Coordinates of C-alpha atoms in Angstrom, one line a residue:
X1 CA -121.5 3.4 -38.8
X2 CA -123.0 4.6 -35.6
X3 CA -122.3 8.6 -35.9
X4 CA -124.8 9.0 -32.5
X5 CA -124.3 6.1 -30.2
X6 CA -122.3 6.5 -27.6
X7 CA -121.7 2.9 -26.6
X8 CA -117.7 2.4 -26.3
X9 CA -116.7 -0.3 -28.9
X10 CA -119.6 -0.6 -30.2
X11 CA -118.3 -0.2 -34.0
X12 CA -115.9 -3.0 -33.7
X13 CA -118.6 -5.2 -32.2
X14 CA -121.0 -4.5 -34.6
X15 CA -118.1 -5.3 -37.5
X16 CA -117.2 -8.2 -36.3
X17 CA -121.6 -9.4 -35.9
X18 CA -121.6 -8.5 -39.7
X19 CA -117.8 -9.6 -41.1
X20 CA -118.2 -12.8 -38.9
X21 CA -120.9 -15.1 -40.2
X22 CA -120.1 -13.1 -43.7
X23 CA -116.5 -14.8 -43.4
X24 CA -117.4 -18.2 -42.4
X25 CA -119.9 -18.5 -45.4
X26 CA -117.2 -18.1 -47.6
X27 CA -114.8 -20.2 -45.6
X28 CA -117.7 -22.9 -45.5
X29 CA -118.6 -22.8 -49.2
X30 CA -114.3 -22.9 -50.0
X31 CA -113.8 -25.8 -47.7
X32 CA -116.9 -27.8 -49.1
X33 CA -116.1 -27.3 -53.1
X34 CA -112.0 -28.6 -51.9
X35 CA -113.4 -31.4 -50.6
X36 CA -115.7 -31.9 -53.6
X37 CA -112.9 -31.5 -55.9
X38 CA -110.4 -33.2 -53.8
X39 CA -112.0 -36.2 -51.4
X40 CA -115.6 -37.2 -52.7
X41 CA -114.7 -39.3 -56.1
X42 CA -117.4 -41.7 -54.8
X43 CA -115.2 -44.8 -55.3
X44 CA -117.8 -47.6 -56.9
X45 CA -117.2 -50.6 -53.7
X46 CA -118.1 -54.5 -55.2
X47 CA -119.9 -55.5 -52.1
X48 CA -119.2 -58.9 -53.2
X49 CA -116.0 -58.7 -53.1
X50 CA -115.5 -58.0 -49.6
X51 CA -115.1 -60.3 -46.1
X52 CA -117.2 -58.2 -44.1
X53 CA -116.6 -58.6 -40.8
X54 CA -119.0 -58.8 -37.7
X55 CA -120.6 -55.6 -36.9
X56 CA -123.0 -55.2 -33.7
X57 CA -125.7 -52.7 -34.1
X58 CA -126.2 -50.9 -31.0
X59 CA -129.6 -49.1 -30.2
X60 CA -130.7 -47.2 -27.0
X61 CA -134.0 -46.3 -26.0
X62 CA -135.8 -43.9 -24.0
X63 CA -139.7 -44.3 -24.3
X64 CA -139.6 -45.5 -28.0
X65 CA -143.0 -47.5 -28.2
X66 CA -143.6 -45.6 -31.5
X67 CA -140.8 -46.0 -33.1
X68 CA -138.4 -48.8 -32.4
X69 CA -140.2 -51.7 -33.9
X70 CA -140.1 -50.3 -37.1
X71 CA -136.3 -49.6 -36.5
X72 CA -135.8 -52.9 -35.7
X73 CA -137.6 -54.5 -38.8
X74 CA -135.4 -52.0 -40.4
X75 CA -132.4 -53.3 -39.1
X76 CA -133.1 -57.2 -39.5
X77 CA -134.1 -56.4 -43.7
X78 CA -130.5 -55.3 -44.3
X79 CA -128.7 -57.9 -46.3
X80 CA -125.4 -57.1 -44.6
X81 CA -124.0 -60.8 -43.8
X82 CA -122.6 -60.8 -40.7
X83 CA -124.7 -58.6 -37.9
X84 CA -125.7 -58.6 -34.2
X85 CA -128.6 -56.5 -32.9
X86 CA -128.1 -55.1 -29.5
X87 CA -131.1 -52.8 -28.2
X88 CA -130.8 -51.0 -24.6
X89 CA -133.9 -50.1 -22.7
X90 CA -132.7 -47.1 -20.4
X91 CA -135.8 -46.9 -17.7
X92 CA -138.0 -45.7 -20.0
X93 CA -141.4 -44.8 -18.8
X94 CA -144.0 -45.5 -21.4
X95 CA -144.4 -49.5 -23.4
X96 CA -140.6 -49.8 -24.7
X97 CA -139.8 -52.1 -21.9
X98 CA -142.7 -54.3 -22.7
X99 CA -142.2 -54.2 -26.3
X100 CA -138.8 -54.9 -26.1
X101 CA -139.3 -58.2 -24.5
X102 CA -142.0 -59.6 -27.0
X103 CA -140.0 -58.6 -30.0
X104 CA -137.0 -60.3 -28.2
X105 CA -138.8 -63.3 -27.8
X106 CA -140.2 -63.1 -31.5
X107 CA -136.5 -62.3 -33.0
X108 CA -134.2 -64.4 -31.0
X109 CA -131.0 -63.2 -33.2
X110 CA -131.5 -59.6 -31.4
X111 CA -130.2 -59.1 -27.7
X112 CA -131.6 -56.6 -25.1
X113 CA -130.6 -55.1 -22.0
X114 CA -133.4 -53.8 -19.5
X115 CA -132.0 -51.1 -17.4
X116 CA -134.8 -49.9 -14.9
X117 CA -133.2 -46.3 -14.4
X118 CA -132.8 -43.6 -16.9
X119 CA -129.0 -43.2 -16.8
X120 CA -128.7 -41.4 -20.1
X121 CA -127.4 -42.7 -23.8
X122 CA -124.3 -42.7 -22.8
X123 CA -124.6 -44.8 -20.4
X124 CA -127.0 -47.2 -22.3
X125 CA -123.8 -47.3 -24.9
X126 CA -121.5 -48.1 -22.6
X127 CA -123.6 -51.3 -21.6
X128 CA -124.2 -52.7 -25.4
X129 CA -120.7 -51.7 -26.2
X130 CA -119.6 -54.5 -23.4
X131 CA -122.3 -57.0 -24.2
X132 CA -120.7 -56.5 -28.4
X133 CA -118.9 -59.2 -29.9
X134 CA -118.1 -57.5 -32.9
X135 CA -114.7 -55.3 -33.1
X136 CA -116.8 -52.3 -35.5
X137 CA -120.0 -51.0 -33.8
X138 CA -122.7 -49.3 -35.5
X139 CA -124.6 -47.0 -33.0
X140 CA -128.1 -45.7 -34.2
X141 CA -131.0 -43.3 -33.2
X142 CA -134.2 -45.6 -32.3
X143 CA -136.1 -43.8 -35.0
X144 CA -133.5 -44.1 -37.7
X145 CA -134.2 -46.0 -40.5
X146 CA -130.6 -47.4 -42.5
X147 CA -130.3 -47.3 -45.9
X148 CA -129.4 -50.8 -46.9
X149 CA -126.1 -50.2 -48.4
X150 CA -124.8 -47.4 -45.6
X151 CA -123.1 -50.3 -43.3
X152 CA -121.1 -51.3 -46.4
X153 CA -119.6 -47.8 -47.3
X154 CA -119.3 -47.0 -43.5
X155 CA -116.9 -50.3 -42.7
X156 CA -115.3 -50.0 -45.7
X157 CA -113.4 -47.2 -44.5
X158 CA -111.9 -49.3 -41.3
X159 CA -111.0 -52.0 -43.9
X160 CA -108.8 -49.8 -46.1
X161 CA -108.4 -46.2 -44.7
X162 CA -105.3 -47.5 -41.5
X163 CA -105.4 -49.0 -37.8
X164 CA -106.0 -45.2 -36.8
X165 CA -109.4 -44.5 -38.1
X166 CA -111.6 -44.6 -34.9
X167 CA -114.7 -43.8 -36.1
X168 CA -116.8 -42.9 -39.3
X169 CA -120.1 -40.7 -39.1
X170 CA -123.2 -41.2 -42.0
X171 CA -125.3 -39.0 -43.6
X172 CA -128.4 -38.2 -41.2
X173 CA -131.6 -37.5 -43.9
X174 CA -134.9 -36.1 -42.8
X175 CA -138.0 -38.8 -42.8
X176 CA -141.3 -36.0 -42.3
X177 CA -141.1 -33.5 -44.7
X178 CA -144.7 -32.0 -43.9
X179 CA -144.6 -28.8 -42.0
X180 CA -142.5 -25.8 -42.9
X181 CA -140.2 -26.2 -39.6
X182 CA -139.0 -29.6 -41.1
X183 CA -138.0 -28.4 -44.3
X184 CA -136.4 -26.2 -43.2
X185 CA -134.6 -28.5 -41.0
X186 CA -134.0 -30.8 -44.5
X187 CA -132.1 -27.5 -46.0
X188 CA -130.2 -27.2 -43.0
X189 CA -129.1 -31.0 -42.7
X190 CA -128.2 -30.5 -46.5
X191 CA -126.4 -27.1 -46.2
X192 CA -124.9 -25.9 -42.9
X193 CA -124.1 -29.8 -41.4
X194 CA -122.6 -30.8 -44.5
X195 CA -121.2 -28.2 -45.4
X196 CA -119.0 -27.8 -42.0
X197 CA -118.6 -31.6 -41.8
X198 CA -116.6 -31.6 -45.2
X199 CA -114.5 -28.6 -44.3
X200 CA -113.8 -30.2 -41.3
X201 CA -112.7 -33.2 -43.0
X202 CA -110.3 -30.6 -45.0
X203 CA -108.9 -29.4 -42.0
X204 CA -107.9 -33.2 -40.6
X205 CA -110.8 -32.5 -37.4
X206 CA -114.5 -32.8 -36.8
X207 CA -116.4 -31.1 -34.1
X208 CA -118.6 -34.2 -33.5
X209 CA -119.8 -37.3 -35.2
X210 CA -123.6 -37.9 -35.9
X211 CA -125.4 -39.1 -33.1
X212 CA -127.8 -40.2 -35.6
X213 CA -125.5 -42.3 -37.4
X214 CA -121.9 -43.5 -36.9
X215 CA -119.3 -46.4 -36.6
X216 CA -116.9 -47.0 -34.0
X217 CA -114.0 -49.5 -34.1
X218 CA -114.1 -51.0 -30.5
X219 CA -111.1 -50.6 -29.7
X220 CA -110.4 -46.9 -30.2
X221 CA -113.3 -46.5 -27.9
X222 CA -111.6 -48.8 -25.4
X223 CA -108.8 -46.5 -25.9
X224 CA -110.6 -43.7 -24.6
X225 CA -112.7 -45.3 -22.3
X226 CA -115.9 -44.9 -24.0
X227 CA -118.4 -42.3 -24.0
X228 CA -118.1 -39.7 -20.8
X229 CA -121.5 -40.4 -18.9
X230 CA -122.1 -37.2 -17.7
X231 CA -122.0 -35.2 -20.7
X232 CA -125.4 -34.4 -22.3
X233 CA -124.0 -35.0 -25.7
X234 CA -122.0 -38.3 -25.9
X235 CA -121.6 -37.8 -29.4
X236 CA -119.1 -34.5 -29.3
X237 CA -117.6 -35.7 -26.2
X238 CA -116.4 -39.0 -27.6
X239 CA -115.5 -37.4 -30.9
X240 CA -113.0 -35.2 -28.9
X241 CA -111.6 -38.1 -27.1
X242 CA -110.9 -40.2 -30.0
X243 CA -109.4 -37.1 -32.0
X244 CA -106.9 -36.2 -28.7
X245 CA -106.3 -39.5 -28.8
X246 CA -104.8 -39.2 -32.6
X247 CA -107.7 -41.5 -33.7
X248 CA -109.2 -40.1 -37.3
X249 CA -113.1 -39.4 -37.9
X250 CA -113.9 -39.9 -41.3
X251 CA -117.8 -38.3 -43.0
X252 CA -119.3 -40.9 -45.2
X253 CA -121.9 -38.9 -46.9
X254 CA -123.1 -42.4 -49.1
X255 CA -124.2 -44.1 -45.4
X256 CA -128.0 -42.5 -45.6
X257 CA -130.0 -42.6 -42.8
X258 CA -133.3 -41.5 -42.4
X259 CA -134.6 -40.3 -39.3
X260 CA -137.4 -37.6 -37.8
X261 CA -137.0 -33.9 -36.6
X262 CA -139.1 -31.9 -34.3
X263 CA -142.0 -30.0 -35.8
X264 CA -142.4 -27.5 -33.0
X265 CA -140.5 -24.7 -32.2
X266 CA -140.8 -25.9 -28.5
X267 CA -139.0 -29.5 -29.7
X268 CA -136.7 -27.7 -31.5
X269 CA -136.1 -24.9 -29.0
X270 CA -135.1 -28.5 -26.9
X271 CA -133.2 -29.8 -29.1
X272 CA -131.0 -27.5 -29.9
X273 CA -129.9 -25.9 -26.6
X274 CA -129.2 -29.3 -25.7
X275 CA -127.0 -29.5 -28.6
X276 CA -125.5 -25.9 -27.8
X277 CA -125.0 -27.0 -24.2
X278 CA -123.4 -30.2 -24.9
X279 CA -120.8 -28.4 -27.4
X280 CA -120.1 -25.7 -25.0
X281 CA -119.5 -28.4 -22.2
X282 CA -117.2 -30.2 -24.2
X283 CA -115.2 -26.5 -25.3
X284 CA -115.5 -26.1 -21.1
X285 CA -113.5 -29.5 -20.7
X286 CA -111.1 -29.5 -23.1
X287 CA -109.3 -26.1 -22.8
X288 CA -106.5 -27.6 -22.6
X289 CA -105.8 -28.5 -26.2
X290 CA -104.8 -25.1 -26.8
X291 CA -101.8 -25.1 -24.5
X292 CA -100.5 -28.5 -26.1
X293 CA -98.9 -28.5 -29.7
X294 CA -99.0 -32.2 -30.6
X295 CA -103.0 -30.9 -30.4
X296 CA -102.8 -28.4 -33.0
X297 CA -104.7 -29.4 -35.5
X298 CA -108.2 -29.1 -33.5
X299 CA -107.1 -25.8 -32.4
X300 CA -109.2 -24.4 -35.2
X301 CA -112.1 -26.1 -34.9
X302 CA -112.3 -25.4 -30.9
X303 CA -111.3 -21.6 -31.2
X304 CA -114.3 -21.1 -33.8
X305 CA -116.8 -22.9 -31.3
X306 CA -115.9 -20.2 -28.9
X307 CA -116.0 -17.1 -31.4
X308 CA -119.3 -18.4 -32.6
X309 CA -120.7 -18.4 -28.7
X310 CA -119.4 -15.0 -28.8
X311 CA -120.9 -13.9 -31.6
X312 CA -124.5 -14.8 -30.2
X313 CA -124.1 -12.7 -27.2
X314 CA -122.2 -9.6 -29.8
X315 CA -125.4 -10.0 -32.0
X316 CA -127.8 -9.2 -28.9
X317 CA -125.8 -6.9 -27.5
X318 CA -125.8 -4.2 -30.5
X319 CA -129.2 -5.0 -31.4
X320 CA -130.2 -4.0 -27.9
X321 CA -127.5 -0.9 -27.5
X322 CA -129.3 0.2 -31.4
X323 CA -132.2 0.1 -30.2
X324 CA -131.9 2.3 -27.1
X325 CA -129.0 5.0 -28.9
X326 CA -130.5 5.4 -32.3
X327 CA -131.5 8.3 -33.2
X328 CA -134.1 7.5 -35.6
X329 CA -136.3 4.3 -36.1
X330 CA -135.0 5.0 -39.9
X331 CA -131.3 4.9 -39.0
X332 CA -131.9 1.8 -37.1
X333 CA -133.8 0.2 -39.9
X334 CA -130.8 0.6 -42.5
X335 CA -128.6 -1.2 -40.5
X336 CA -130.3 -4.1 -40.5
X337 CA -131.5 -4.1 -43.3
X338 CA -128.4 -3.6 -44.8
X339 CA -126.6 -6.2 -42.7
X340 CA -129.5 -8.4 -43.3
X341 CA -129.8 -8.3 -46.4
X342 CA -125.6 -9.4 -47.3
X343 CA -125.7 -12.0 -44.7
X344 CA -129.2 -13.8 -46.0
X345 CA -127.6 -13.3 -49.4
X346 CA -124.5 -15.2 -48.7
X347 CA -126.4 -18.2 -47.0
X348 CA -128.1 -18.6 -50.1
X349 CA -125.2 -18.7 -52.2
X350 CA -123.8 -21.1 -49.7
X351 CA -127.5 -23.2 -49.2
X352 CA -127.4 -23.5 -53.2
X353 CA -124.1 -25.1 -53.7
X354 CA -124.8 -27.1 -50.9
X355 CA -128.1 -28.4 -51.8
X356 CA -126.1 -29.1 -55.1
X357 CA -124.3 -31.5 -53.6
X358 CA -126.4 -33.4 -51.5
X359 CA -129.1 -33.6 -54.5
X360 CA -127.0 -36.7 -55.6
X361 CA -127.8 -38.6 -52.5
X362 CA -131.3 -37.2 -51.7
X363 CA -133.7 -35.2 -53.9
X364 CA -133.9 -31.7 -52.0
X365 CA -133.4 -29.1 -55.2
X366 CA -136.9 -28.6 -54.9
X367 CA -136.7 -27.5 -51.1
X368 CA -134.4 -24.9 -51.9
X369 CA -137.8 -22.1 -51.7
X370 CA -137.6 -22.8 -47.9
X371 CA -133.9 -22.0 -47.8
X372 CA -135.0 -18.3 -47.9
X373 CA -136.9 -18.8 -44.7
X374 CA -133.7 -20.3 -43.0
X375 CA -131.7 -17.3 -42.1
X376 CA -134.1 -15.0 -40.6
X377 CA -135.5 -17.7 -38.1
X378 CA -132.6 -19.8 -37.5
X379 CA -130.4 -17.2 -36.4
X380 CA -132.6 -15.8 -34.2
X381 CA -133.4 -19.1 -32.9
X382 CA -129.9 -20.3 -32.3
X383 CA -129.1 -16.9 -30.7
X384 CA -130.9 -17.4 -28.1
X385 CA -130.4 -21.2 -27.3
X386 CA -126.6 -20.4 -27.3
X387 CA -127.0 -17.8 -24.8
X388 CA -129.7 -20.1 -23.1
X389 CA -127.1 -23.2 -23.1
X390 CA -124.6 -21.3 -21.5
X391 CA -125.5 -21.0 -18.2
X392 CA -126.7 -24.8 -18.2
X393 CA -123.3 -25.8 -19.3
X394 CA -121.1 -24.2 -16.7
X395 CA -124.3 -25.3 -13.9
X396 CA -123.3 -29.1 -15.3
X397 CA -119.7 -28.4 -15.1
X398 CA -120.0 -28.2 -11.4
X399 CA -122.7 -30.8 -11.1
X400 CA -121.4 -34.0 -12.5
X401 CA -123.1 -37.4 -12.5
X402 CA -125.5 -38.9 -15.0
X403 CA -126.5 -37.0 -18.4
X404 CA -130.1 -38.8 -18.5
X405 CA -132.0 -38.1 -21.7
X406 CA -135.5 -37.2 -22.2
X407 CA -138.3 -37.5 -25.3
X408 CA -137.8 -35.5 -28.0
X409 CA -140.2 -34.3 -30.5
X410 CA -140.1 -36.3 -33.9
X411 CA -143.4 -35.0 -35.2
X412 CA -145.3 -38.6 -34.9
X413 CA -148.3 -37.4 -33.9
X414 CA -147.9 -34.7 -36.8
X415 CA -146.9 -36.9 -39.3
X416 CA -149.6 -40.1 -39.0

């Protein structure tokens, strides 16, 4: 492939940058269609029918004046019968505390706790988790907005799936659909999330539940002692607890919810290298589940989280070795190209069955034009956060103490 570089390895390395992500595409696309075929009859549920039990709704905040009233109202206008609202203030520094309190004092069915630090979601979960009298709890963004039948199909589950099913994560759905960088987001969500979610759930183990979106039974989470407070994503770091703890995670893809993304490539630059850091700190404390059999079933799922780190820092490395030992811009150019061109191809095939799939629950066939954009700025992008999170997640390793939170971008001021 290289006839005039003279970088040792380099072939290999640049096989395995091209046969990689060509691979997992068609691993991705296998694992979603068995699960299609297999696991999503989309059993019809008489709500009626049912003794729902209690289920407390907890809700932490960090400087939400814009968007938790309209979460709340959300949350009070679901006709599920038996619900507690729980909604933690973590020290944030604009109106929330404020607003809290009136709508407290104008709801008095809904509970909150005032914390006066910012000691991170985590730790805000931990809190409402105690203060919960209900044995199922439904944690949920402050900017989400819950369809009205998702806390029906995501208790269900506990009510008839075993003792053993710890948790069950929605189906996060994009709210501001305006700008380019959130479509694209909305043919991601569709695509690559579900996608890996329901091959996951082929394989018996998730990498993470939805932060957005999910439902815990109390008691696995006693089990495991909650949510680690000084990991940046509480999400994958309970989601590995509960799973090495032989609790099942279950994807309910009929519990919508619909929440905002960041429109900026600044927001999303944040975003996602706290996401990257947050898995690789997780992959960092857990290396021990490869040296224990009773663990094997995760094995998988952790060994492709670290070939998939890898594979950011092999993409950057032959790019840059190509583009000091090539011979000719033109020689240079056909590679990628070529490579390019196979690898955009097959996330398209992958993005179309995807979107497919997901057009049941949420109209996006008509988003599927964006999908072209996807590859070329998303991989690039997620290159370099993975190689950006890196360092950060080794530096928190040794740190410890508090994962505190700060505001995202969700496009408000885009979007009004």
């Amino acid at each position: 492939m290289f006839n005039n570089i003279f970088v040792p390895g380099l072939n290999g390395i640049a096989s395995f940058v091209f046969w990689y992500p060509f691979v997992m595409s068609l691993f991705w696309i296998a694992g979603t269609l068995v699960y299609i075929w297999f696991r999503d009859k989309d059993q019809k549920i008489d709500f009626a029918k049912v003794d729902w039990p209690l289920i407390s709704f907890l809700v932490p905040c960090y400087n939400e004046q814009d968007t938790i009233e309209e979460t709340l109202d959300n949350l009070l206008g679901l006709d599920y019968p038996r619900k507690e609202i729980i909604l933690i203030n973590d020290g944030s520094k604009d109106n929330t505390a404020a607003l809290l309190k009136r709508l407290s004092q104008e709801h008095p069915s809904i509970r909150v706790i005032q914390l006066y630090e910012n000691r991170g979601k985590a730790n805000a979960l931990h809190l409402g988790a105690h203060a919960a009298r209900g044995e199922y709890l439904l944690c949920l963004d402050s900017d989400a907005i819950l369809d009205n039948d998702a806390p029906y199909y995501l208790i269900h589950h506990f009510l008839h799936k075993g003792e053993r099913l710890g948790a069950v994560t929605g189906n996060p759905r994009i709210r501001n659909r305006n700008t380019l960088l959130s479509r694209m987001q909305l043919v991601e969500y569709s695509s690559i999330i579900g996608a890996i979610k329901r091959t996951q759930r082929i394989l018996g183990k998730v990498m993470t539940v939805s932060g957005v979106v999910v439902a815990f039974r109390k008691r696995a989470l006693l089990d495991v002692g909650l949510w680690d407070r000084d990991m940046i994503t509480e999400d994958i770091a309970v989601s590995w607890k509960l799973q090495q703890r032989f609790w099942d995670i279950r994807y309910e893809p009929r519990a919508l919810c619909w929440m905002l993304v960041p429109e900026s490539l600044s927001g999303i630059w944040k975003q996602r290298v706290r996401w990257a850091q947050g898995g690789q700190e997780v992959m960092l404390r857990h290396w021990r589940v490869l040296f224990r059999w009773n663990q094997r079933r995760i094995w998988i799922v952790y060994i492709e989280q670290w070939i998939s780190t890898f594979w950011a820092f092999a993409w950057v490395f032959v790019t840059v070795s190509l583009l000091i030992t090539a011979d000719t811009f033109q020689e240079m150019l056909i590679w990628l190209t070529f490579t390019s061109f196979a690898l955009v191809f097959m996330s398209l095939i992958q993005l179309f069955i995807s979107i497919q799939i997901d057009s049941k629950y949420d109209k996006v066939k008509r988003f599927y034009l964006w999908a072209s954009w996807y590859p070329a700025i998303y991989w690039i992008v997620n290159t370099g956060v993975v190689i950006s999170a890196f360092p950060r997640a080794i530096a928190s390793r040794y740190k410890g103490g508090y994962a505190t939170w700060k505001s995202p971008d969700r496009g408000i001021g885009r979007n009004k």
